[in-house]
Amino acid sequence: MKLYPEYKGLNLPEIDKEVMKNWEAHQVFEKSVDQRPDDKRWVFYEGPPSANGMPGIHHVMSRAIKDLFCRYHTLKGYRVERKGGWDTHGLPIELSVEKELGITKDDIGKTISIEDYNARCKETVMRFKAEWDDITRKMGYWVDLHNPYITYENEYIESVWFLLEKLHDKGLLYKGYTIQPYSPAAGTGLSSHELNMPGAYKEVKDTTVVALFKVTRSENAAFLFDSDDEDVRIAAWTTTPWTLPSNTALSAGPEINYVKIKTTNPYTQTPVSVVMAKDLVSSWFGAKNQPAVESESSAFKGKELKGLRYEPLLDFGNPIESLLGGTDAYVVLTGDHVTTSDGTGIVHTAPSFGADDQRVAKANGVGTLTLVDQSGKFKDNVGPFSGRFVKDYKDEAEYAPVDIDIAILLKTEGKALNVQKYEHNYPHCWRTDKPVLYYPMDSWFVKTTAVKERMIELNKTINWKPAHTGEKRFGNWLENLQDWNLSRSRFWGVPLPIWRTEDGEEERCIGSIHELTQAIDEANEALGIKQYVPGDLHRPFIDDIVLVSSDGRPMKRETDLIDVWFDSGSMPYAQWHYPFENADVFKKNYPADFIAEGVDQTRGWFFTLHAISTMVFDSVAYKNVVSNGLVLDKNGQKMSKRLGNAADPFKTIEKYGADATRWYMLSNAQPWDNLKFDEEGIVESTRKLFSTLYNTYSFFALYANLDAWRAGDAQAPKVSDRPEIDRWILSRLHTLISEYRSDMDDFDVTTSCRRIEQFVNDHLSNWYVRLNRRRFWKGELSDDKRAAYATLYECLLTLSQLISPVAPFFSDWMFQNLTGAEDHHKESVHLSDLPQPNDSFIDKALTRRMDYAQQISSLILSIRKKEKLRVRLPLRRILLPVLNDQFQTDVENVKNLILSEVNVKDIEYITDTTGIVSKKAKPNFKTLGKRLGKHMKTAAGLIQGMGQEAIAAFEKSGSFAIEIDGENVSLDREDIEVISEDIPGWQVASEDGITVALDISLDDALISEGLARELVNRIQNLRKSSGLEVTDRISVTVEPVEGIEKAISGFGDYIKTETLADALKTGSVSPEHKIDWLEGEEIGIQLN
RNA sequence: AGUCUCGUAGCUCAGUUGGUUAGAGCGCUACACUGAUAAUGUAGAGGUCGGCAGUUCAAAUCUGCCCGAGACUACCA
């Protein structure tokens, strides 16, 4: 039986399936968690995905990141539990249900009951759960899907209520009347998170109007009037003409300079005087198609305009609505929000439809007009515009923009100075794509501003990857924090557990089912009704519950739901149903050591976790956070179903395997940079890493099986007794382990991956294995061979561990192959312990020596190439100028490697190089630059111009004097580097200060040996092509072309040993056995 | 509009505290090597380090402005 399985080829997708079977059969994931101690935890929080859409390739990216750091810490011995979760509430689900049922928000509660509607939502939300579970398995993401937290479950909701009650108790929950972004099409207010969804702000072309507000004569307005009948008007620009009927004030900047322009109204051709900011006059006057400035008054400050009265612009006889008691209207105010960057320096103020407007109106006792209803239509008291949608909210076939009709009316009445189209950014509802209105709404808020400073402070203790996302992006967001608008006027979500009396005087926040039960009992008794705690805490059941106030009045629930982001931000507590159950479990798992999501979650989940944790527990919720960038297509375009450039994660994994996909995604670029996803890159990862490792393993397995060599071989020499090259690769390996650990501890997986690739390709495969091949296949199981096996085995086994976080399948496959024959083998690499670097194996001098060997070999090969001397042709000697003793000692240690690599007989050192080697002097800019400053250039010229004698003298004395600006400067050894450049009369190559020469003279012996090697090569090729086993013995007949007789007589034994030939003779060979020989000739070789 | 990140070879990316011939891999061309080979070696082509100015003896690296990309923030009417 073979100790190490051998394979016909590498098939990564097949390996995935095999390994997955093993994991499931032996419950490897569960064991990998359970075998680690309870008191050494590394806590991970899973950001819950929503299963109402298909998983995309970007999910593979973010989940690969989560998975790999969890696996890495598991390997390090931590207990890393990963409780899965599902995000189940929210507007996207409601909207998709509305769409399927062909209903709108208005129909809910009318044509369909809330109960049926919510039942439908609950059904829809897990629609793609099977696909999600499937991709989770196939990509190798280890997460506990058997006991996930689900945000719609009563237990989860109860925990959320607990948190809300805490906030309520701390006075951090309040009801306010504010101007909120509102989507008439979706029928709901939008949170700032939603407004910040990608693509919410769109470039739109709107009709803009500079409206003219007629100033009423009064004592303090007198300075504006040159005569009694002068028509003085204040110009205000707006991009939302539909708000003009609701205008109740104008705002000016107190310190801005204004002027009055006499001109002619361009639409009515009547004389008019226009007031606007001085700096903006040129924007509206004087150019082509603009009215001319007939005269300009001297400038006056905005504060002089304060308190002036004007006539309503469009008066439909509506009474002014009170705002905090204020009912004043049609008055000029001043405010700092007014600027002169565009418009006229006067802001049209409609307090119902703008946050700034409302603020300044409130402060000045000005009332408001709300002439638009919640469906986005004018109310029926707006004259000719009554009942019309202010924007095209219903996709009406013949929608006529009301803005244009308002503009026309203003033009004809002489109330417009300018009407034009204007392109600007305006927020849109992220689901309906319709423009948002700013609308006065009753809302519940979380007073996050009250804990702003603490949140900033705590944020500084969080380790963000990359750092700037935390410091800048998240930090700036916290600096400008607004209160969190918590209310959602929807149906499918966590109900706000607040009951109020009708007048709002008394309110009660319920924090648990137990508390609700008591409150219901009280109410039942006081009000003489019969009601029970509903079995489902959702609407509509909870809506029916009536509680009782302290003075015996009924209290009804506030009908709002809460923002779904509060749901997911509650997961550290609610996933355990804390504090009602699992208080101990919660304590052990809070806060998290690690979370990871896309950078788009900065203001989403990252924020809500942080906010709730700060407010309720005065702690961070997570200590380390990795935020990854977007996954774009290979041209850097955003992936979208519409463009058809979205990569299908199922197909990708099916074709290339999960490991190559994961490895590519993480090694190609830092995860926080955007990834330009290109399948070619996966192919490259497969070739560079997985194929190479596979080949290296296959090589090992082939010979280890032949020799029946077992891992743990007690007779293998100690590392310190192994050959130089074994100690070298082990030194490299342990350096790699050490660097790997520090990179991974710093969450820098990309650097880790790249280091591993370099080790596998450059050091292990292309140097160690290549140079050591014959040690593995030649002769009996000697000590040297044992050393080679043990060394290569350790490299492969360690690599299987190092790559296992990123490539969980292939690594396990290789690990199983390597350890399957061991008596106490582990069921998986994921149950093993990550090795510690052994410092005694790390030898810097050895690394340096090997670098010399590689460099010298490379130089010799380039000379051979230039001289057209095949490597099989042995050459006599290498000449190597030695500039210091250390160099010679180093090279001497690796001499045999060099000689066999380049097929040369000997190295000769030239120690007294004077007169033989021509040299060059190089200035050391680093040391000299600081000392010489601006004389550096002159000095550099002098040093580079040093002749051979000057260099020789410098080498002897160690100092070189130059004269700069009449001053003598003495340079020493550290200032000038001497390198060898050429050896006149020899074939040389030189690089980085090392020069080598090659003796290319030949004699008969060398030529014969070269031919013998050629012959070995041809015979080996024939063996392989004729399908002989590596152990089969043969006899050979060779056609005696020129030189062959001599080669066989001189090197017959060598040829026979190399090719496992019992007999070797010359003789005639039939034509079908002819093969290519040197320089276009042919030779006949026959094997028997 | 503001803030942040970024711009290096055809492509994907490295490039330490500024130091003088700017690197790697892929791809391309040619020639080799190969009893692990969808691998490898050697050589070649390919760069005004986004642009302009400045600081400095010295700038891919530091500063300013501009151009371009992306993300975030924003109802400045």
PDB file of N, CA and C in Angstrom, chain A residues 48-52 85-97 117-126 149-158 160-161 194 430-431 488 490-496 536-539 561-570 574:
ATOM      1  N   PRO A  48     -25.586  39.860   9.655  1.00  0.00           N
ATOM      2  CA  PRO A  48     -26.591  39.001   9.022  1.00  0.00           C
ATOM      3  C   PRO A  48     -26.899  39.431   7.597  1.00  0.00           C
ATOM      4  N   PRO A  49     -26.838  38.505   6.650  1.00  0.00           N
ATOM      5  CA  PRO A  49     -27.302  38.828   5.306  1.00  0.00           C
ATOM      6  C   PRO A  49     -28.815  38.678   5.243  1.00  0.00           C
ATOM      7  N   SER A  50     -29.390  39.227   4.196  1.00  0.00           N
ATOM      8  CA  SER A  50     -30.811  39.061   3.965  1.00  0.00           C
ATOM      9  C   SER A  50     -30.964  38.034   2.854  1.00  0.00           C
ATOM     10  N   ALA A  51     -31.815  37.038   3.100  1.00  0.00           N
ATOM     11  CA  ALA A  51     -31.932  35.936   2.144  1.00  0.00           C
ATOM     12  C   ALA A  51     -33.043  36.171   1.138  1.00  0.00           C
ATOM     13  N   ASN A  52     -33.396  37.437   0.913  1.00  0.00           N
ATOM     14  CA  ASN A  52     -34.445  37.657  -0.086  1.00  0.00           C
ATOM     15  C   ASN A  52     -33.875  38.026  -1.439  1.00  0.00           C
ATOM     16  N   GLY A  85     -26.624  34.220  11.214  1.00  0.00           N
ATOM     17  CA  GLY A  85     -27.801  35.040  11.460  1.00  0.00           C
ATOM     18  C   GLY A  85     -28.457  35.459  10.164  1.00  0.00           C
ATOM     19  N   TRP A  86     -29.706  35.847  10.277  1.00  0.00           N
ATOM     20  CA  TRP A  86     -30.462  36.309   9.102  1.00  0.00           C
ATOM     21  C   TRP A  86     -31.145  37.622   9.409  1.00  0.00           C
ATOM     22  N   ASP A  87     -30.972  38.543   8.505  1.00  0.00           N
ATOM     23  CA  ASP A  87     -31.625  39.836   8.595  1.00  0.00           C
ATOM     24  C   ASP A  87     -32.959  39.694   7.863  1.00  0.00           C
ATOM     25  N   THR A  88     -34.066  39.911   8.561  1.00  0.00           N
ATOM     26  CA  THR A  88     -35.342  39.490   7.979  1.00  0.00           C
ATOM     27  C   THR A  88     -36.381  40.591   7.838  1.00  0.00           C
ATOM     28  N   HIS A  89     -36.099  41.761   8.385  1.00  0.00           N
ATOM     29  CA  HIS A  89     -37.081  42.831   8.294  1.00  0.00           C
ATOM     30  C   HIS A  89     -36.682  43.830   7.222  1.00  0.00           C
ATOM     31  N   GLY A  90     -37.543  44.805   7.009  1.00  0.00           N
ATOM     32  CA  GLY A  90     -37.101  45.945   6.232  1.00  0.00           C
ATOM     33  C   GLY A  90     -37.852  46.210   4.953  1.00  0.00           C
ATOM     34  N   LEU A  91     -37.616  47.421   4.475  1.00  0.00           N
ATOM     35  CA  LEU A  91     -38.323  47.914   3.314  1.00  0.00           C
ATOM     36  C   LEU A  91     -38.121  47.085   2.044  1.00  0.00           C
ATOM     37  N   PRO A  92     -36.916  46.617   1.769  1.00  0.00           N
ATOM     38  CA  PRO A  92     -36.748  45.846   0.523  1.00  0.00           C
ATOM     39  C   PRO A  92     -37.702  44.664   0.448  1.00  0.00           C
ATOM     40  N   ILE A  93     -37.899  44.012   1.596  1.00  0.00           N
ATOM     41  CA  ILE A  93     -38.792  42.865   1.606  1.00  0.00           C
ATOM     42  C   ILE A  93     -40.229  43.327   1.387  1.00  0.00           C
ATOM     43  N   GLU A  94     -40.612  44.383   2.077  1.00  0.00           N
ATOM     44  CA  GLU A  94     -41.973  44.889   1.912  1.00  0.00           C
ATOM     45  C   GLU A  94     -42.244  45.296   0.479  1.00  0.00           C
ATOM     46  N   LEU A  95     -41.267  45.967  -0.123  1.00  0.00           N
ATOM     47  CA  LEU A  95     -41.502  46.432  -1.487  1.00  0.00           C
ATOM     48  C   LEU A  95     -41.601  45.273  -2.469  1.00  0.00           C
ATOM     49  N   SER A  96     -40.797  44.228  -2.238  1.00  0.00           N
ATOM     50  CA  SER A  96     -40.890  43.116  -3.175  1.00  0.00           C
ATOM     51  C   SER A  96     -42.221  42.384  -3.010  1.00  0.00           C
ATOM     52  N   VAL A  97     -42.731  42.369  -1.790  1.00  0.00           N
ATOM     53  CA  VAL A  97     -44.051  41.758  -1.577  1.00  0.00           C
ATOM     54  C   VAL A  97     -45.140  42.612  -2.216  1.00  0.00           C
ATOM     55  N   TYR A 117     -50.538  40.263   5.088  1.00  0.00           N
ATOM     56  CA  TYR A 117     -49.399  40.921   4.443  1.00  0.00           C
ATOM     57  C   TYR A 117     -48.100  40.523   5.143  1.00  0.00           C
ATOM     58  N   ASN A 118     -48.094  40.610   6.468  1.00  0.00           N
ATOM     59  CA  ASN A 118     -46.886  40.258   7.203  1.00  0.00           C
ATOM     60  C   ASN A 118     -46.543  38.778   7.077  1.00  0.00           C
ATOM     61  N   ALA A 119     -47.596  37.954   6.986  1.00  0.00           N
ATOM     62  CA  ALA A 119     -47.344  36.524   6.794  1.00  0.00           C
ATOM     63  C   ALA A 119     -46.609  36.321   5.470  1.00  0.00           C
ATOM     64  N   ARG A 120     -47.027  37.091   4.482  1.00  0.00           N
ATOM     65  CA  ARG A 120     -46.386  37.000   3.175  1.00  0.00           C
ATOM     66  C   ARG A 120     -44.926  37.469   3.234  1.00  0.00           C
ATOM     67  N   CYS A 121     -44.701  38.524   4.001  1.00  0.00           N
ATOM     68  CA  CYS A 121     -43.329  39.020   4.156  1.00  0.00           C
ATOM     69  C   CYS A 121     -42.440  37.953   4.790  1.00  0.00           C
ATOM     70  N   LYS A 122     -42.972  37.326   5.803  1.00  0.00           N
ATOM     71  CA  LYS A 122     -42.205  36.327   6.523  1.00  0.00           C
ATOM     72  C   LYS A 122     -41.827  35.164   5.609  1.00  0.00           C
ATOM     73  N   GLU A 123     -42.748  34.866   4.708  1.00  0.00           N
ATOM     74  CA  GLU A 123     -42.528  33.789   3.755  1.00  0.00           C
ATOM     75  C   GLU A 123     -41.441  34.174   2.751  1.00  0.00           C
ATOM     76  N   THR A 124     -41.526  35.432   2.312  1.00  0.00           N
ATOM     77  CA  THR A 124     -40.627  35.908   1.260  1.00  0.00           C
ATOM     78  C   THR A 124     -39.193  36.033   1.732  1.00  0.00           C
ATOM     79  N   VAL A 125     -39.048  36.345   2.999  1.00  0.00           N
ATOM     80  CA  VAL A 125     -37.741  36.779   3.462  1.00  0.00           C
ATOM     81  C   VAL A 125     -36.691  35.666   3.397  1.00  0.00           C
ATOM     82  N   MET A 126     -37.135  34.439   3.447  1.00  0.00           N
ATOM     83  CA  MET A 126     -36.173  33.335   3.392  1.00  0.00           C
ATOM     84  C   MET A 126     -36.189  32.638   2.038  1.00  0.00           C
ATOM     85  N   TYR A 149     -29.347  33.231  14.563  1.00  0.00           N
ATOM     86  CA  TYR A 149     -30.313  34.178  15.099  1.00  0.00           C
ATOM     87  C   TYR A 149     -31.125  34.726  13.929  1.00  0.00           C
ATOM     88  N   ILE A 150     -32.403  34.915  14.171  1.00  0.00           N
ATOM     89  CA  ILE A 150     -33.301  35.389  13.117  1.00  0.00           C
ATOM     90  C   ILE A 150     -34.048  36.584  13.661  1.00  0.00           C
ATOM     91  N   THR A 151     -33.916  37.699  12.980  1.00  0.00           N
ATOM     92  CA  THR A 151     -34.355  38.956  13.593  1.00  0.00           C
ATOM     93  C   THR A 151     -35.874  39.058  13.743  1.00  0.00           C
ATOM     94  N   TYR A 152     -36.638  38.183  13.074  1.00  0.00           N
ATOM     95  CA  TYR A 152     -38.094  38.307  13.244  1.00  0.00           C
ATOM     96  C   TYR A 152     -38.649  37.478  14.404  1.00  0.00           C
ATOM     97  N   GLU A 153     -37.779  36.695  15.033  1.00  0.00           N
ATOM     98  CA  GLU A 153     -38.289  35.842  16.103  1.00  0.00           C
ATOM     99  C   GLU A 153     -38.602  36.655  17.358  1.00  0.00           C
ATOM    100  N   ASN A 154     -39.604  36.198  18.109  1.00  0.00           N
ATOM    101  CA  ASN A 154     -40.032  36.917  19.313  1.00  0.00           C
ATOM    102  C   ASN A 154     -38.884  37.173  20.279  1.00  0.00           C
ATOM    103  N   GLU A 155     -38.021  36.158  20.449  1.00  0.00           N
ATOM    104  CA  GLU A 155     -36.913  36.319  21.398  1.00  0.00           C
ATOM    105  C   GLU A 155     -36.009  37.473  20.966  1.00  0.00           C
ATOM    106  N   TYR A 156     -35.762  37.510  19.671  1.00  0.00           N
ATOM    107  CA  TYR A 156     -34.904  38.571  19.156  1.00  0.00           C
ATOM    108  C   TYR A 156     -35.552  39.928  19.407  1.00  0.00           C
ATOM    109  N   ILE A 157     -36.837  40.004  19.073  1.00  0.00           N
ATOM    110  CA  ILE A 157     -37.555  41.268  19.246  1.00  0.00           C
ATOM    111  C   ILE A 157     -37.570  41.688  20.716  1.00  0.00           C
ATOM    112  N   GLU A 158     -37.720  40.703  21.585  1.00  0.00           N
ATOM    113  CA  GLU A 158     -37.759  41.038  23.008  1.00  0.00           C
ATOM    114  C   GLU A 158     -36.450  41.683  23.452  1.00  0.00           C
ATOM    115  N   VAL A 160     -34.423  43.355  21.556  1.00  0.00           N
ATOM    116  CA  VAL A 160     -34.392  44.697  20.974  1.00  0.00           C
ATOM    117  C   VAL A 160     -35.222  45.637  21.842  1.00  0.00           C
ATOM    118  N   TRP A 161     -36.353  45.169  22.300  1.00  0.00           N
ATOM    119  CA  TRP A 161     -37.187  45.980  23.201  1.00  0.00           C
ATOM    120  C   TRP A 161     -36.449  46.338  24.479  1.00  0.00           C
ATOM    121  N   GLU A 194     -30.457  55.378   4.595  1.00  0.00           N
ATOM    122  CA  GLU A 194     -31.076  55.040   3.317  1.00  0.00           C
ATOM    123  C   GLU A 194     -30.798  56.101   2.259  1.00  0.00           C
ATOM    124  N   TRP A 430     -34.154  55.098  -2.560  1.00  0.00           N
ATOM    125  CA  TRP A 430     -33.271  54.056  -3.082  1.00  0.00           C
ATOM    126  C   TRP A 430     -34.031  52.870  -3.645  1.00  0.00           C
ATOM    127  N   ARG A 431     -35.308  52.736  -3.319  1.00  0.00           N
ATOM    128  CA  ARG A 431     -36.064  51.614  -3.876  1.00  0.00           C
ATOM    129  C   ARG A 431     -36.949  52.031  -5.045  1.00  0.00           C
ATOM    130  N   ARG A 488     -40.173  54.113  11.376  1.00  0.00           N
ATOM    131  CA  ARG A 488     -40.535  53.721  10.003  1.00  0.00           C
ATOM    132  C   ARG A 488     -42.046  53.490   9.994  1.00  0.00           C
ATOM    133  N   ARG A 490     -44.123  51.602   8.584  1.00  0.00           N
ATOM    134  CA  ARG A 490     -44.327  50.428   7.748  1.00  0.00           C
ATOM    135  C   ARG A 490     -44.957  49.319   8.589  1.00  0.00           C
ATOM    136  N   PHE A 491     -44.897  48.112   8.067  1.00  0.00           N
ATOM    137  CA  PHE A 491     -45.651  47.015   8.691  1.00  0.00           C
ATOM    138  C   PHE A 491     -44.796  45.841   9.154  1.00  0.00           C
ATOM    139  N   TRP A 492     -43.763  45.507   8.365  1.00  0.00           N
ATOM    140  CA  TRP A 492     -42.978  44.309   8.663  1.00  0.00           C
ATOM    141  C   TRP A 492     -41.667  44.698   9.327  1.00  0.00           C
ATOM    142  N   GLY A 493     -41.670  44.669  10.639  1.00  0.00           N
ATOM    143  CA  GLY A 493     -40.467  45.046  11.358  1.00  0.00           C
ATOM    144  C   GLY A 493     -40.722  44.981  12.844  1.00  0.00           C
ATOM    145  N   VAL A 494     -39.706  45.380  13.623  1.00  0.00           N
ATOM    146  CA  VAL A 494     -39.866  45.371  15.072  1.00  0.00           C
ATOM    147  C   VAL A 494     -40.741  46.553  15.469  1.00  0.00           C
ATOM    148  N   PRO A 495     -41.894  46.296  16.124  1.00  0.00           N
ATOM    149  CA  PRO A 495     -42.763  47.406  16.524  1.00  0.00           C
ATOM    150  C   PRO A 495     -42.118  48.214  17.643  1.00  0.00           C
ATOM    151  N   LEU A 496     -42.313  49.509  17.569  1.00  0.00           N
ATOM    152  CA  LEU A 496     -41.834  50.380  18.631  1.00  0.00           C
ATOM    153  C   LEU A 496     -42.650  50.090  19.885  1.00  0.00           C
ATOM    154  N   ASP A 536     -47.353  36.491  18.684  1.00  0.00           N
ATOM    155  CA  ASP A 536     -46.411  37.053  17.714  1.00  0.00           C
ATOM    156  C   ASP A 536     -46.352  38.544  18.001  1.00  0.00           C
ATOM    157  N   LEU A 537     -45.144  39.044  18.231  1.00  0.00           N
ATOM    158  CA  LEU A 537     -44.999  40.438  18.645  1.00  0.00           C
ATOM    159  C   LEU A 537     -45.111  41.435  17.501  1.00  0.00           C
ATOM    160  N   HIS A 538     -45.285  40.932  16.287  1.00  0.00           N
ATOM    161  CA  HIS A 538     -45.403  41.849  15.150  1.00  0.00           C
ATOM    162  C   HIS A 538     -46.764  42.538  15.118  1.00  0.00           C
ATOM    163  N   ARG A 539     -46.837  43.536  14.238  1.00  0.00           N
ATOM    164  CA  ARG A 539     -48.146  44.056  13.880  1.00  0.00           C
ATOM    165  C   ARG A 539     -48.896  42.949  13.131  1.00  0.00           C
ATOM    166  N   LEU A 561     -42.772  51.355  13.267  1.00  0.00           N
ATOM    167  CA  LEU A 561     -41.774  50.305  13.471  1.00  0.00           C
ATOM    168  C   LEU A 561     -40.440  51.006  13.686  1.00  0.00           C
ATOM    169  N   ILE A 562     -39.416  50.214  14.001  1.00  0.00           N
ATOM    170  CA  ILE A 562     -38.094  50.837  14.111  1.00  0.00           C
ATOM    171  C   ILE A 562     -37.260  50.486  12.890  1.00  0.00           C
ATOM    172  N   ASP A 563     -36.284  51.348  12.662  1.00  0.00           N
ATOM    173  CA  ASP A 563     -35.300  51.175  11.591  1.00  0.00           C
ATOM    174  C   ASP A 563     -34.671  49.776  11.672  1.00  0.00           C
ATOM    175  N   VAL A 564     -34.619  49.060  10.534  1.00  0.00           N
ATOM    176  CA  VAL A 564     -34.034  47.706  10.564  1.00  0.00           C
ATOM    177  C   VAL A 564     -32.574  47.703  10.986  1.00  0.00           C
ATOM    178  N   TRP A 565     -31.910  48.821  10.774  1.00  0.00           N
ATOM    179  CA  TRP A 565     -30.499  48.858  11.200  1.00  0.00           C
ATOM    180  C   TRP A 565     -30.378  48.700  12.708  1.00  0.00           C
ATOM    181  N   PHE A 566     -31.435  49.086  13.416  1.00  0.00           N
ATOM    182  CA  PHE A 566     -31.408  48.872  14.861  1.00  0.00           C
ATOM    183  C   PHE A 566     -31.450  47.374  15.142  1.00  0.00           C
ATOM    184  N   ASP A 567     -32.209  46.647  14.330  1.00  0.00           N
ATOM    185  CA  ASP A 567     -32.249  45.182  14.476  1.00  0.00           C
ATOM    186  C   ASP A 567     -30.842  44.597  14.430  1.00  0.00           C
ATOM    187  N   SER A 568     -30.128  44.906  13.332  1.00  0.00           N
ATOM    188  CA  SER A 568     -28.828  44.255  13.156  1.00  0.00           C
ATOM    189  C   SER A 568     -27.808  44.789  14.154  1.00  0.00           C
ATOM    190  N   GLY A 569     -27.945  46.069  14.519  1.00  0.00           N
ATOM    191  CA  GLY A 569     -27.037  46.617  15.520  1.00  0.00           C
ATOM    192  C   GLY A 569     -27.252  46.033  16.907  1.00  0.00           C
ATOM    193  N   SER A 570     -28.378  45.335  17.090  1.00  0.00           N
ATOM    194  CA  SER A 570     -28.689  44.723  18.386  1.00  0.00           C
ATOM    195  C   SER A 570     -28.178  43.290  18.496  1.00  0.00           C
ATOM    196  N   ALA A 574     -29.098  40.435  21.150  1.00  0.00           N
ATOM    197  CA  ALA A 574     -30.314  39.719  20.765  1.00  0.00           C
ATOM    198  C   ALA A 574     -30.031  38.316  20.238  1.00  0.00           C
TER     199      ALA A 574
END
